């Protein structure tokens, strides 16, 4: 009898031990690529809060340092999902239509940040919410070009980005030409700089006593201002105004993942959406709710300071 009870206990223990293993074996591995931006915070929150609840997916997030690495990894079939800017995704699809757009990642837009050499020549409102895309920056850069013949470089995360569209729209509205290729003669020249390197780009220009700016996703513009390296000029939502914000980063999934792991991909997208709602609620509540989101973000992206994360999530 004792041996029977011992045997049953061993079987029960083995069964309980193997349950998580069996459950995990029934889930599909989903690798998703992201860039360290506020645009992609929802994926981090989904991973931390809901990863263990997923029945069909075993989510794996991999951080890329720039957009070209993300594009190369995704297009080579090394990942199931990626979060990419709309214009870049269109270019990728033109070259190889092997994926689909399955959801929206971000619609809060981006911001222009100015180095000290530019913003000290301007009269910017103290409150960031009052800074609008008025003509003064365009006029200053045009006059600088007339006086020196030198174009002012403005960094964007990639030439095929929403940020480039925003810059094009702003300067076109105020009658100033912007060049997106090195050989184009224009008062303003857009160049590609990876988001994490953009604050250093501004400081390097200041050290050479040259004007420079960048149009990047949050919180990089917030980092520049909160750490005293420059000023935010305006937000893209005021350049491309739309009641619910403009499309920026979107979620892509490969055709193969949709064919072989459909339920897993759909589940990941569901929890990213839920995480987005969590972030919106945290933004509205502040306090502990916001602090919890900041903790999650910094676990994955320690280069984002708590102050800059809070600023980037401030409605």
PDB file of C-alpha atoms in Angstrom:
ATOM      1  CA  UNK A   1       0.000   0.000   0.000  1.00  0.00           C
ATOM      2  CA  UNK A   2       2.809   2.398   0.962  1.00  0.00           C
ATOM      3  CA  UNK A   3       4.654   1.611  -2.232  1.00  0.00           C
ATOM      4  CA  UNK A   4       1.457   2.261  -4.209  1.00  0.00           C
ATOM      5  CA  UNK A   5       1.006   5.665  -2.571  1.00  0.00           C
ATOM      6  CA  UNK A   6       4.656   6.505  -3.211  1.00  0.00           C
ATOM      7  CA  UNK A   7       4.247   5.477  -6.823  1.00  0.00           C
ATOM      8  CA  UNK A   8       1.126   7.635  -7.224  1.00  0.00           C
ATOM      9  CA  UNK A   9       2.931  10.597  -5.622  1.00  0.00           C
ATOM     10  CA  UNK A  10       5.827  10.184  -8.021  1.00  0.00           C
ATOM     11  CA  UNK A  11       3.467  10.047 -10.998  1.00  0.00           C
ATOM     12  CA  UNK A  12       1.574  13.107  -9.750  1.00  0.00           C
ATOM     13  CA  UNK A  13       4.824  15.004  -9.197  1.00  0.00           C
ATOM     14  CA  UNK A  14       6.078  14.076 -12.649  1.00  0.00           C
ATOM     15  CA  UNK A  15       2.744  15.106 -14.194  1.00  0.00           C
ATOM     16  CA  UNK A  16       2.786  18.486 -12.427  1.00  0.00           C
ATOM     17  CA  UNK A  17       6.400  19.009 -13.386  1.00  0.00           C
ATOM     18  CA  UNK A  18       5.807  18.247 -17.052  1.00  0.00           C
ATOM     19  CA  UNK A  19       2.612  20.313 -17.400  1.00  0.00           C
ATOM     20  CA  UNK A  20       4.459  23.594 -18.085  1.00  0.00           C
ATOM     21  CA  UNK A  21       6.801  21.802 -20.474  1.00  0.00           C
ATOM     22  CA  UNK A  22       3.903  20.240 -22.392  1.00  0.00           C
ATOM     23  CA  UNK A  23       2.036  23.553 -22.456  1.00  0.00           C
ATOM     24  CA  UNK A  24       5.147  25.334 -23.726  1.00  0.00           C
ATOM     25  CA  UNK A  25       5.648  22.670 -26.397  1.00  0.00           C
ATOM     26  CA  UNK A  26       2.178  23.422 -27.768  1.00  0.00           C
ATOM     27  CA  UNK A  27       3.059  27.096 -28.253  1.00  0.00           C
ATOM     28  CA  UNK A  28       4.682  28.514 -31.383  1.00  0.00           C
ATOM     29  CA  UNK A  29       7.850  30.553 -31.075  1.00  0.00           C
ATOM     30  CA  UNK A  30       7.193  34.090 -32.358  1.00  0.00           C
ATOM     31  CA  UNK A  31      10.243  36.290 -32.815  1.00  0.00           C
ATOM     32  CA  UNK A  32       9.505  40.009 -33.176  1.00  0.00           C
ATOM     33  CA  UNK A  33      12.051  42.719 -34.028  1.00  0.00           C
ATOM     34  CA  UNK A  34      11.883  46.207 -32.553  1.00  0.00           C
ATOM     35  CA  UNK A  35      13.852  49.456 -32.222  1.00  0.00           C
ATOM     36  CA  UNK A  36      14.374  51.202 -28.841  1.00  0.00           C
ATOM     37  CA  UNK A  37      11.622  53.783 -29.326  1.00  0.00           C
ATOM     38  CA  UNK A  38       8.493  54.878 -27.501  1.00  0.00           C
ATOM     39  CA  UNK A  39       6.699  53.654 -30.645  1.00  0.00           C
ATOM     40  CA  UNK A  40       7.399  50.082 -29.539  1.00  0.00           C
ATOM     41  CA  UNK A  41       6.757  50.305 -25.794  1.00  0.00           C
ATOM     42  CA  UNK A  42       3.494  48.361 -26.165  1.00  0.00           C
ATOM     43  CA  UNK A  43       5.429  45.271 -27.271  1.00  0.00           C
ATOM     44  CA  UNK A  44       7.585  45.449 -24.132  1.00  0.00           C
ATOM     45  CA  UNK A  45       4.534  45.765 -21.890  1.00  0.00           C
ATOM     46  CA  UNK A  46       2.821  42.875 -23.704  1.00  0.00           C
ATOM     47  CA  UNK A  47       5.896  40.690 -23.257  1.00  0.00           C
ATOM     48  CA  UNK A  48       6.256  41.445 -19.545  1.00  0.00           C
ATOM     49  CA  UNK A  49       2.605  41.419 -18.486  1.00  0.00           C
ATOM     50  CA  UNK A  50       0.985  38.898 -20.798  1.00  0.00           C
ATOM     51  CA  UNK A  51       3.747  36.609 -22.097  1.00  0.00           C
ATOM     52  CA  UNK A  52       2.956  33.929 -19.507  1.00  0.00           C
ATOM     53  CA  UNK A  53      -0.772  34.089 -20.344  1.00  0.00           C
ATOM     54  CA  UNK A  54      -0.309  33.341 -24.031  1.00  0.00           C
ATOM     55  CA  UNK A  55      -1.719  29.942 -24.988  1.00  0.00           C
ATOM     56  CA  UNK A  56      -0.526  29.792 -28.571  1.00  0.00           C
ATOM     57  CA  UNK A  57       2.570  32.008 -28.686  1.00  0.00           C
ATOM     58  CA  UNK A  58       5.946  32.037 -27.013  1.00  0.00           C
ATOM     59  CA  UNK A  59       6.964  35.636 -27.669  1.00  0.00           C
ATOM     60  CA  UNK A  60      10.617  36.538 -28.139  1.00  0.00           C
ATOM     61  CA  UNK A  61      11.582  40.204 -28.623  1.00  0.00           C
ATOM     62  CA  UNK A  62      14.886  41.149 -30.233  1.00  0.00           C
ATOM     63  CA  UNK A  63      16.151  44.732 -30.196  1.00  0.00           C
ATOM     64  CA  UNK A  64      17.751  46.107 -33.364  1.00  0.00           C
ATOM     65  CA  UNK A  65      20.129  49.067 -33.299  1.00  0.00           C
ATOM     66  CA  UNK A  66      18.925  50.629 -36.553  1.00  0.00           C
ATOM     67  CA  UNK A  67      16.269  50.295 -39.240  1.00  0.00           C
ATOM     68  CA  UNK A  68      18.516  48.747 -41.891  1.00  0.00           C
ATOM     69  CA  UNK A  69      19.426  45.881 -39.546  1.00  0.00           C
ATOM     70  CA  UNK A  70      15.742  45.361 -38.768  1.00  0.00           C
ATOM     71  CA  UNK A  71      14.840  45.337 -42.460  1.00  0.00           C
ATOM     72  CA  UNK A  72      17.627  42.885 -43.335  1.00  0.00           C
ATOM     73  CA  UNK A  73      16.792  40.473 -40.521  1.00  0.00           C
ATOM     74  CA  UNK A  74      13.073  40.508 -41.243  1.00  0.00           C
ATOM     75  CA  UNK A  75      13.359  40.209 -45.024  1.00  0.00           C
ATOM     76  CA  UNK A  76      15.792  37.288 -44.694  1.00  0.00           C
ATOM     77  CA  UNK A  77      13.128  35.312 -42.831  1.00  0.00           C
ATOM     78  CA  UNK A  78      14.893  35.358 -39.463  1.00  0.00           C
ATOM     79  CA  UNK A  79      11.853  36.748 -37.640  1.00  0.00           C
ATOM     80  CA  UNK A  80       8.091  36.270 -37.722  1.00  0.00           C
ATOM     81  CA  UNK A  81       7.091  39.839 -36.914  1.00  0.00           C
ATOM     82  CA  UNK A  82       8.620  43.316 -37.036  1.00  0.00           C
ATOM     83  CA  UNK A  83       7.542  46.811 -36.094  1.00  0.00           C
ATOM     84  CA  UNK A  84       8.450  49.171 -38.937  1.00  0.00           C
ATOM     85  CA  UNK A  85       7.723  52.686 -40.161  1.00  0.00           C
ATOM     86  CA  UNK A  86       5.037  52.928 -42.832  1.00  0.00           C
ATOM     87  CA  UNK A  87       7.195  54.254 -45.727  1.00  0.00           C
ATOM     88  CA  UNK A  88       9.971  51.747 -44.999  1.00  0.00           C
ATOM     89  CA  UNK A  89       7.429  48.907 -44.938  1.00  0.00           C
ATOM     90  CA  UNK A  90       6.080  50.013 -48.334  1.00  0.00           C
ATOM     91  CA  UNK A  91       9.598  49.950 -49.789  1.00  0.00           C
ATOM     92  CA  UNK A  92      10.240  46.502 -48.303  1.00  0.00           C
ATOM     93  CA  UNK A  93       6.974  45.201 -49.769  1.00  0.00           C
ATOM     94  CA  UNK A  94       7.855  46.599 -53.207  1.00  0.00           C
ATOM     95  CA  UNK A  95      11.060  44.581 -53.235  1.00  0.00           C
ATOM     96  CA  UNK A  96       9.640  41.383 -51.746  1.00  0.00           C
ATOM     97  CA  UNK A  97       5.913  41.067 -50.964  1.00  0.00           C
ATOM     98  CA  UNK A  98       6.375  38.239 -48.472  1.00  0.00           C
ATOM     99  CA  UNK A  99       4.568  39.774 -45.485  1.00  0.00           C
ATOM    100  CA  UNK A 100       1.404  41.598 -44.459  1.00  0.00           C
ATOM    101  CA  UNK A 101       0.530  44.644 -42.386  1.00  0.00           C
ATOM    102  CA  UNK A 102      -1.526  43.294 -39.483  1.00  0.00           C
ATOM    103  CA  UNK A 103      -1.908  46.212 -37.094  1.00  0.00           C
ATOM    104  CA  UNK A 104      -1.005  49.670 -35.896  1.00  0.00           C
ATOM    105  CA  UNK A 105       1.861  50.100 -33.453  1.00  0.00           C
ATOM    106  CA  UNK A 106       1.993  53.827 -32.875  1.00  0.00           C
ATOM    107  CA  UNK A 107       0.236  57.017 -33.904  1.00  0.00           C
ATOM    108  CA  UNK A 108       1.587  59.627 -31.489  1.00  0.00           C
ATOM    109  CA  UNK A 109       4.114  60.824 -34.047  1.00  0.00           C
ATOM    110  CA  UNK A 110       7.607  62.186 -33.576  1.00  0.00           C
ATOM    111  CA  UNK A 111       9.319  65.477 -32.815  1.00  0.00           C
ATOM    112  CA  UNK A 112      11.944  67.880 -34.090  1.00  0.00           C
ATOM    113  CA  UNK A 113      14.802  68.658 -31.694  1.00  0.00           C
ATOM    114  CA  UNK A 114      17.215  71.560 -32.205  1.00  0.00           C
ATOM    115  CA  UNK A 115      20.785  71.875 -31.016  1.00  0.00           C
ATOM    116  CA  UNK A 116      21.909  74.852 -28.962  1.00  0.00           C
ATOM    117  CA  UNK A 117      23.251  76.651 -32.034  1.00  0.00           C
ATOM    118  CA  UNK A 118      19.756  76.838 -33.557  1.00  0.00           C
ATOM    119  CA  UNK A 119      17.396  77.208 -30.626  1.00  0.00           C
ATOM    120  CA  UNK A 120      19.317  80.136 -29.101  1.00  0.00           C
ATOM    121  CA  UNK A 121      18.567  82.085 -32.275  1.00  0.00           C
ATOM    122  CA  UNK A 122      14.831  81.478 -31.869  1.00  0.00           C
ATOM    123  CA  UNK A 123      12.080  82.530 -29.492  1.00  0.00           C
ATOM    124  CA  UNK A 124      10.507  79.212 -28.462  1.00  0.00           C
ATOM    125  CA  UNK A 125       7.584  79.151 -25.998  1.00  0.00           C
ATOM    126  CA  UNK A 126       8.481  77.822 -22.555  1.00  0.00           C
ATOM    127  CA  UNK A 127       5.765  75.145 -22.636  1.00  0.00           C
ATOM    128  CA  UNK A 128       6.365  72.368 -25.162  1.00  0.00           C
ATOM    129  CA  UNK A 129       2.651  72.066 -25.950  1.00  0.00           C
ATOM    130  CA  UNK A 130       2.711  75.657 -27.242  1.00  0.00           C
ATOM    131  CA  UNK A 131       5.557  75.067 -29.705  1.00  0.00           C
ATOM    132  CA  UNK A 132       4.085  74.801 -33.180  1.00  0.00           C
ATOM    133  CA  UNK A 133       5.564  74.334 -36.682  1.00  0.00           C
ATOM    134  CA  UNK A 134       5.526  78.057 -37.483  1.00  0.00           C
ATOM    135  CA  UNK A 135       7.801  79.588 -40.180  1.00  0.00           C
ATOM    136  CA  UNK A 136      10.630  80.796 -37.913  1.00  0.00           C
ATOM    137  CA  UNK A 137      12.819  77.666 -38.172  1.00  0.00           C
ATOM    138  CA  UNK A 138      12.376  77.450 -41.954  1.00  0.00           C
ATOM    139  CA  UNK A 139      13.213  81.152 -42.312  1.00  0.00           C
ATOM    140  CA  UNK A 140      16.298  80.867 -40.080  1.00  0.00           C
ATOM    141  CA  UNK A 141      17.697  77.907 -42.011  1.00  0.00           C
ATOM    142  CA  UNK A 142      16.964  79.562 -45.363  1.00  0.00           C
ATOM    143  CA  UNK A 143      18.764  82.750 -44.259  1.00  0.00           C
ATOM    144  CA  UNK A 144      21.713  80.692 -42.986  1.00  0.00           C
ATOM    145  CA  UNK A 145      21.981  79.084 -46.433  1.00  0.00           C
ATOM    146  CA  UNK A 146      21.860  82.483 -48.136  1.00  0.00           C
ATOM    147  CA  UNK A 147      24.611  83.820 -45.869  1.00  0.00           C
ATOM    148  CA  UNK A 148      26.964  80.833 -45.854  1.00  0.00           C
ATOM    149  CA  UNK A 149      25.987  78.553 -48.738  1.00  0.00           C
ATOM    150  CA  UNK A 150      25.966  75.652 -46.257  1.00  0.00           C
ATOM    151  CA  UNK A 151      23.008  73.329 -45.839  1.00  0.00           C
ATOM    152  CA  UNK A 152      21.845  72.523 -42.320  1.00  0.00           C
ATOM    153  CA  UNK A 153      21.741  68.785 -41.699  1.00  0.00           C
ATOM    154  CA  UNK A 154      18.631  67.318 -40.086  1.00  0.00           C
ATOM    155  CA  UNK A 155      18.864  63.701 -38.984  1.00  0.00           C
ATOM    156  CA  UNK A 156      16.016  61.235 -39.520  1.00  0.00           C
ATOM    157  CA  UNK A 157      15.985  57.561 -38.473  1.00  0.00           C
ATOM    158  CA  UNK A 158      15.851  56.498 -42.117  1.00  0.00           C
ATOM    159  CA  UNK A 159      15.251  58.351 -45.371  1.00  0.00           C
ATOM    160  CA  UNK A 160      12.247  56.060 -45.939  1.00  0.00           C
ATOM    161  CA  UNK A 161      10.460  57.201 -42.792  1.00  0.00           C
ATOM    162  CA  UNK A 162       7.392  59.067 -41.646  1.00  0.00           C
ATOM    163  CA  UNK A 163       9.872  61.570 -40.239  1.00  0.00           C
ATOM    164  CA  UNK A 164      11.065  62.397 -43.775  1.00  0.00           C
ATOM    165  CA  UNK A 165       7.463  62.927 -44.852  1.00  0.00           C
ATOM    166  CA  UNK A 166       6.928  65.282 -41.894  1.00  0.00           C
ATOM    167  CA  UNK A 167      10.037  67.319 -42.737  1.00  0.00           C
ATOM    168  CA  UNK A 168       9.096  67.481 -46.416  1.00  0.00           C
ATOM    169  CA  UNK A 169       5.610  68.734 -45.520  1.00  0.00           C
ATOM    170  CA  UNK A 170       6.888  71.343 -43.045  1.00  0.00           C
ATOM    171  CA  UNK A 171       9.502  72.887 -45.344  1.00  0.00           C
ATOM    172  CA  UNK A 172       7.232  72.704 -48.385  1.00  0.00           C
ATOM    173  CA  UNK A 173       4.540  74.605 -46.440  1.00  0.00           C
ATOM    174  CA  UNK A 174       7.039  77.379 -45.707  1.00  0.00           C
ATOM    175  CA  UNK A 175       8.631  77.505 -49.152  1.00  0.00           C
ATOM    176  CA  UNK A 176      12.040  76.002 -48.320  1.00  0.00           C
ATOM    177  CA  UNK A 177      13.579  73.138 -50.274  1.00  0.00           C
ATOM    178  CA  UNK A 178      14.911  70.057 -48.482  1.00  0.00           C
ATOM    179  CA  UNK A 179      17.284  67.576 -50.085  1.00  0.00           C
ATOM    180  CA  UNK A 180      17.089  63.828 -49.472  1.00  0.00           C
ATOM    181  CA  UNK A 181      20.212  62.984 -51.497  1.00  0.00           C
ATOM    182  CA  UNK A 182      23.779  64.297 -50.973  1.00  0.00           C
ATOM    183  CA  UNK A 183      24.080  65.859 -54.450  1.00  0.00           C
ATOM    184  CA  UNK A 184      20.924  67.984 -54.138  1.00  0.00           C
ATOM    185  CA  UNK A 185      21.593  71.662 -53.454  1.00  0.00           C
ATOM    186  CA  UNK A 186      19.127  72.895 -50.830  1.00  0.00           C
ATOM    187  CA  UNK A 187      19.098  74.921 -47.585  1.00  0.00           C
ATOM    188  CA  UNK A 188      18.287  71.749 -45.632  1.00  0.00           C
ATOM    189  CA  UNK A 189      19.725  68.256 -46.053  1.00  0.00           C
ATOM    190  CA  UNK A 190      18.124  65.155 -44.524  1.00  0.00           C
ATOM    191  CA  UNK A 191      20.559  62.441 -43.436  1.00  0.00           C
ATOM    192  CA  UNK A 192      19.979  59.049 -41.843  1.00  0.00           C
ATOM    193  CA  UNK A 193      21.127  58.678 -38.222  1.00  0.00           C
ATOM    194  CA  UNK A 194      20.114  55.765 -35.974  1.00  0.00           C
ATOM    195  CA  UNK A 195      17.766  57.004 -33.197  1.00  0.00           C
ATOM    196  CA  UNK A 196      20.110  56.190 -30.252  1.00  0.00           C
ATOM    197  CA  UNK A 197      22.899  58.191 -31.940  1.00  0.00           C
ATOM    198  CA  UNK A 198      20.784  61.274 -32.644  1.00  0.00           C
ATOM    199  CA  UNK A 199      21.487  63.181 -29.366  1.00  0.00           C
ATOM    200  CA  UNK A 200      25.235  62.698 -29.962  1.00  0.00           C
ATOM    201  CA  UNK A 201      24.733  64.004 -33.496  1.00  0.00           C
ATOM    202  CA  UNK A 202      23.357  67.275 -32.095  1.00  0.00           C
ATOM    203  CA  UNK A 203      26.128  67.669 -29.530  1.00  0.00           C
ATOM    204  CA  UNK A 204      28.833  66.993 -32.135  1.00  0.00           C
ATOM    205  CA  UNK A 205      27.417  69.781 -34.328  1.00  0.00           C
ATOM    206  CA  UNK A 206      27.387  72.139 -31.331  1.00  0.00           C
ATOM    207  CA  UNK A 207      31.036  71.334 -30.680  1.00  0.00           C
ATOM    208  CA  UNK A 208      31.805  72.437 -34.242  1.00  0.00           C
ATOM    209  CA  UNK A 209      29.615  75.577 -33.843  1.00  0.00           C
ATOM    210  CA  UNK A 210      27.253  74.331 -36.555  1.00  0.00           C
ATOM    211  CA  UNK A 211      23.478  74.292 -36.749  1.00  0.00           C
ATOM    212  CA  UNK A 212      21.848  70.851 -36.618  1.00  0.00           C
ATOM    213  CA  UNK A 213      18.517  69.272 -35.781  1.00  0.00           C
ATOM    214  CA  UNK A 214      16.834  65.913 -35.882  1.00  0.00           C
ATOM    215  CA  UNK A 215      13.362  64.553 -36.492  1.00  0.00           C
ATOM    216  CA  UNK A 216      13.130  61.380 -34.416  1.00  0.00           C
ATOM    217  CA  UNK A 217      10.632  59.297 -32.539  1.00  0.00           C
ATOM    218  CA  UNK A 218      10.153  59.752 -28.823  1.00  0.00           C
ATOM    219  CA  UNK A 219      11.737  59.695 -26.339  1.00  0.00           C
ATOM    220  CA  UNK A 220      14.932  60.798 -28.119  1.00  0.00           C
ATOM    221  CA  UNK A 221      13.710  64.376 -28.546  1.00  0.00           C
ATOM    222  CA  UNK A 222      12.637  64.371 -24.896  1.00  0.00           C
ATOM    223  CA  UNK A 223      16.077  63.116 -23.855  1.00  0.00           C
ATOM    224  CA  UNK A 224      17.692  66.075 -25.629  1.00  0.00           C
ATOM    225  CA  UNK A 225      15.565  68.570 -23.718  1.00  0.00           C
ATOM    226  CA  UNK A 226      15.412  66.874 -20.317  1.00  0.00           C
ATOM    227  CA  UNK A 227      19.206  66.485 -20.301  1.00  0.00           C
ATOM    228  CA  UNK A 228      19.842  70.048 -21.507  1.00  0.00           C
ATOM    229  CA  UNK A 229      21.422  69.324 -24.894  1.00  0.00           C
ATOM    230  CA  UNK A 230      18.836  71.216 -26.942  1.00  0.00           C
ATOM    231  CA  UNK A 231      15.150  71.986 -27.341  1.00  0.00           C
ATOM    232  CA  UNK A 232      12.092  70.378 -28.882  1.00  0.00           C
ATOM    233  CA  UNK A 233      10.828  72.624 -31.676  1.00  0.00           C
ATOM    234  CA  UNK A 234       7.464  70.993 -32.378  1.00  0.00           C
ATOM    235  CA  UNK A 235       5.626  67.703 -32.653  1.00  0.00           C
ATOM    236  CA  UNK A 236       4.681  66.014 -35.919  1.00  0.00           C
ATOM    237  CA  UNK A 237       1.009  65.823 -34.928  1.00  0.00           C
ATOM    238  CA  UNK A 238       0.874  69.558 -35.682  1.00  0.00           C
ATOM    239  CA  UNK A 239       2.520  69.129 -39.106  1.00  0.00           C
ATOM    240  CA  UNK A 240       0.281  66.219 -40.169  1.00  0.00           C
ATOM    241  CA  UNK A 241      -2.839  66.975 -38.109  1.00  0.00           C
ATOM    242  CA  UNK A 242      -5.462  64.250 -37.808  1.00  0.00           C
ATOM    243  CA  UNK A 243      -8.047  63.733 -35.030  1.00  0.00           C
ATOM    244  CA  UNK A 244      -6.626  60.322 -34.012  1.00  0.00           C
ATOM    245  CA  UNK A 245      -2.968  60.958 -34.817  1.00  0.00           C
ATOM    246  CA  UNK A 246      -1.033  59.899 -37.915  1.00  0.00           C
ATOM    247  CA  UNK A 247       0.225  56.421 -38.759  1.00  0.00           C
ATOM    248  CA  UNK A 248       3.882  55.903 -37.915  1.00  0.00           C
ATOM    249  CA  UNK A 249       5.032  52.395 -36.977  1.00  0.00           C
ATOM    250  CA  UNK A 250       2.990  49.407 -38.088  1.00  0.00           C
ATOM    251  CA  UNK A 251       3.127  45.691 -37.240  1.00  0.00           C
ATOM    252  CA  UNK A 252       4.303  43.315 -39.962  1.00  0.00           C
ATOM    253  CA  UNK A 253       4.013  39.530 -40.033  1.00  0.00           C
ATOM    254  CA  UNK A 254       5.514  37.185 -42.609  1.00  0.00           C
ATOM    255  CA  UNK A 255       3.232  35.187 -44.875  1.00  0.00           C
ATOM    256  CA  UNK A 256       4.864  32.033 -43.549  1.00  0.00           C
ATOM    257  CA  UNK A 257       4.070  32.947 -39.928  1.00  0.00           C
ATOM    258  CA  UNK A 258       0.472  33.764 -40.867  1.00  0.00           C
ATOM    259  CA  UNK A 259       0.198  30.429 -42.651  1.00  0.00           C
ATOM    260  CA  UNK A 260       1.904  28.206 -40.053  1.00  0.00           C
ATOM    261  CA  UNK A 261       1.358  30.126 -36.776  1.00  0.00           C
ATOM    262  CA  UNK A 262      -1.806  32.128 -37.352  1.00  0.00           C
ATOM    263  CA  UNK A 263      -3.321  31.756 -33.864  1.00  0.00           C
ATOM    264  CA  UNK A 264       0.011  32.611 -32.248  1.00  0.00           C
ATOM    265  CA  UNK A 265       0.460  35.766 -34.348  1.00  0.00           C
ATOM    266  CA  UNK A 266      -3.119  36.842 -33.675  1.00  0.00           C
ATOM    267  CA  UNK A 267      -2.635  36.279 -29.942  1.00  0.00           C
ATOM    268  CA  UNK A 268       0.534  38.407 -29.878  1.00  0.00           C
ATOM    269  CA  UNK A 269      -1.278  41.185 -31.722  1.00  0.00           C
ATOM    270  CA  UNK A 270      -4.173  40.963 -29.256  1.00  0.00           C
ATOM    271  CA  UNK A 271      -1.891  41.425 -26.266  1.00  0.00           C
ATOM    272  CA  UNK A 272       0.048  44.246 -27.927  1.00  0.00           C
ATOM    273  CA  UNK A 273      -3.292  45.994 -28.350  1.00  0.00           C
ATOM    274  CA  UNK A 274      -4.125  45.295 -24.701  1.00  0.00           C
ATOM    275  CA  UNK A 275      -0.724  46.651 -23.668  1.00  0.00           C
ATOM    276  CA  UNK A 276      -1.454  49.784 -25.692  1.00  0.00           C
ATOM    277  CA  UNK A 277      -4.622  50.288 -23.649  1.00  0.00           C
ATOM    278  CA  UNK A 278      -2.591  49.744 -20.474  1.00  0.00           C
ATOM    279  CA  UNK A 279      -0.164  52.477 -21.516  1.00  0.00           C
ATOM    280  CA  UNK A 280      -2.993  54.870 -22.351  1.00  0.00           C
ATOM    281  CA  UNK A 281      -4.500  54.253 -18.915  1.00  0.00           C
ATOM    282  CA  UNK A 282      -1.127  54.755 -17.246  1.00  0.00           C
ATOM    283  CA  UNK A 283      -0.667  58.027 -19.110  1.00  0.00           C
ATOM    284  CA  UNK A 284      -4.011  59.254 -17.840  1.00  0.00           C
ATOM    285  CA  UNK A 285      -3.546  58.060 -14.245  1.00  0.00           C
ATOM    286  CA  UNK A 286       0.140  58.821 -13.701  1.00  0.00           C
ATOM    287  CA  UNK A 287       1.547  57.807 -10.309  1.00  0.00           C
ATOM    288  CA  UNK A 288       2.131  54.104  -9.714  1.00  0.00           C
ATOM    289  CA  UNK A 289       0.529  53.063 -13.003  1.00  0.00           C
ATOM    290  CA  UNK A 290       2.967  55.181 -14.991  1.00  0.00           C
ATOM    291  CA  UNK A 291       5.885  54.144 -12.782  1.00  0.00           C
ATOM    292  CA  UNK A 292       5.125  50.476 -13.528  1.00  0.00           C
ATOM    293  CA  UNK A 293       5.306  51.120 -17.300  1.00  0.00           C
ATOM    294  CA  UNK A 294       8.568  53.044 -16.875  1.00  0.00           C
ATOM    295  CA  UNK A 295      10.060  50.116 -14.937  1.00  0.00           C
ATOM    296  CA  UNK A 296       9.151  47.699 -17.738  1.00  0.00           C
ATOM    297  CA  UNK A 297      10.626  49.951 -20.429  1.00  0.00           C
ATOM    298  CA  UNK A 298      13.883  50.497 -18.562  1.00  0.00           C
ATOM    299  CA  UNK A 299      14.304  46.750 -18.068  1.00  0.00           C
ATOM    300  CA  UNK A 300      14.596  46.438 -21.855  1.00  0.00           C
ATOM    301  CA  UNK A 301      15.928  49.891 -22.781  1.00  0.00           C
ATOM    302  CA  UNK A 302      18.062  51.228 -19.910  1.00  0.00           C
ATOM    303  CA  UNK A 303      19.268  54.136 -22.077  1.00  0.00           C
ATOM    304  CA  UNK A 304      15.793  55.694 -21.778  1.00  0.00           C
ATOM    305  CA  UNK A 305      15.764  57.723 -18.572  1.00  0.00           C
ATOM    306  CA  UNK A 306      12.661  57.680 -16.368  1.00  0.00           C
ATOM    307  CA  UNK A 307      12.216  61.397 -16.940  1.00  0.00           C
ATOM    308  CA  UNK A 308      12.379  61.107 -20.723  1.00  0.00           C
ATOM    309  CA  UNK A 309       9.966  58.138 -20.776  1.00  0.00           C
ATOM    310  CA  UNK A 310       7.489  60.078 -18.653  1.00  0.00           C
ATOM    311  CA  UNK A 311       7.870  63.109 -20.935  1.00  0.00           C
ATOM    312  CA  UNK A 312       7.333  61.022 -24.067  1.00  0.00           C
ATOM    313  CA  UNK A 313       4.127  59.536 -22.594  1.00  0.00           C
ATOM    314  CA  UNK A 314       2.769  62.889 -21.405  1.00  0.00           C
ATOM    315  CA  UNK A 315      -0.467  63.534 -23.359  1.00  0.00           C
TER     316      UNK A 315
END
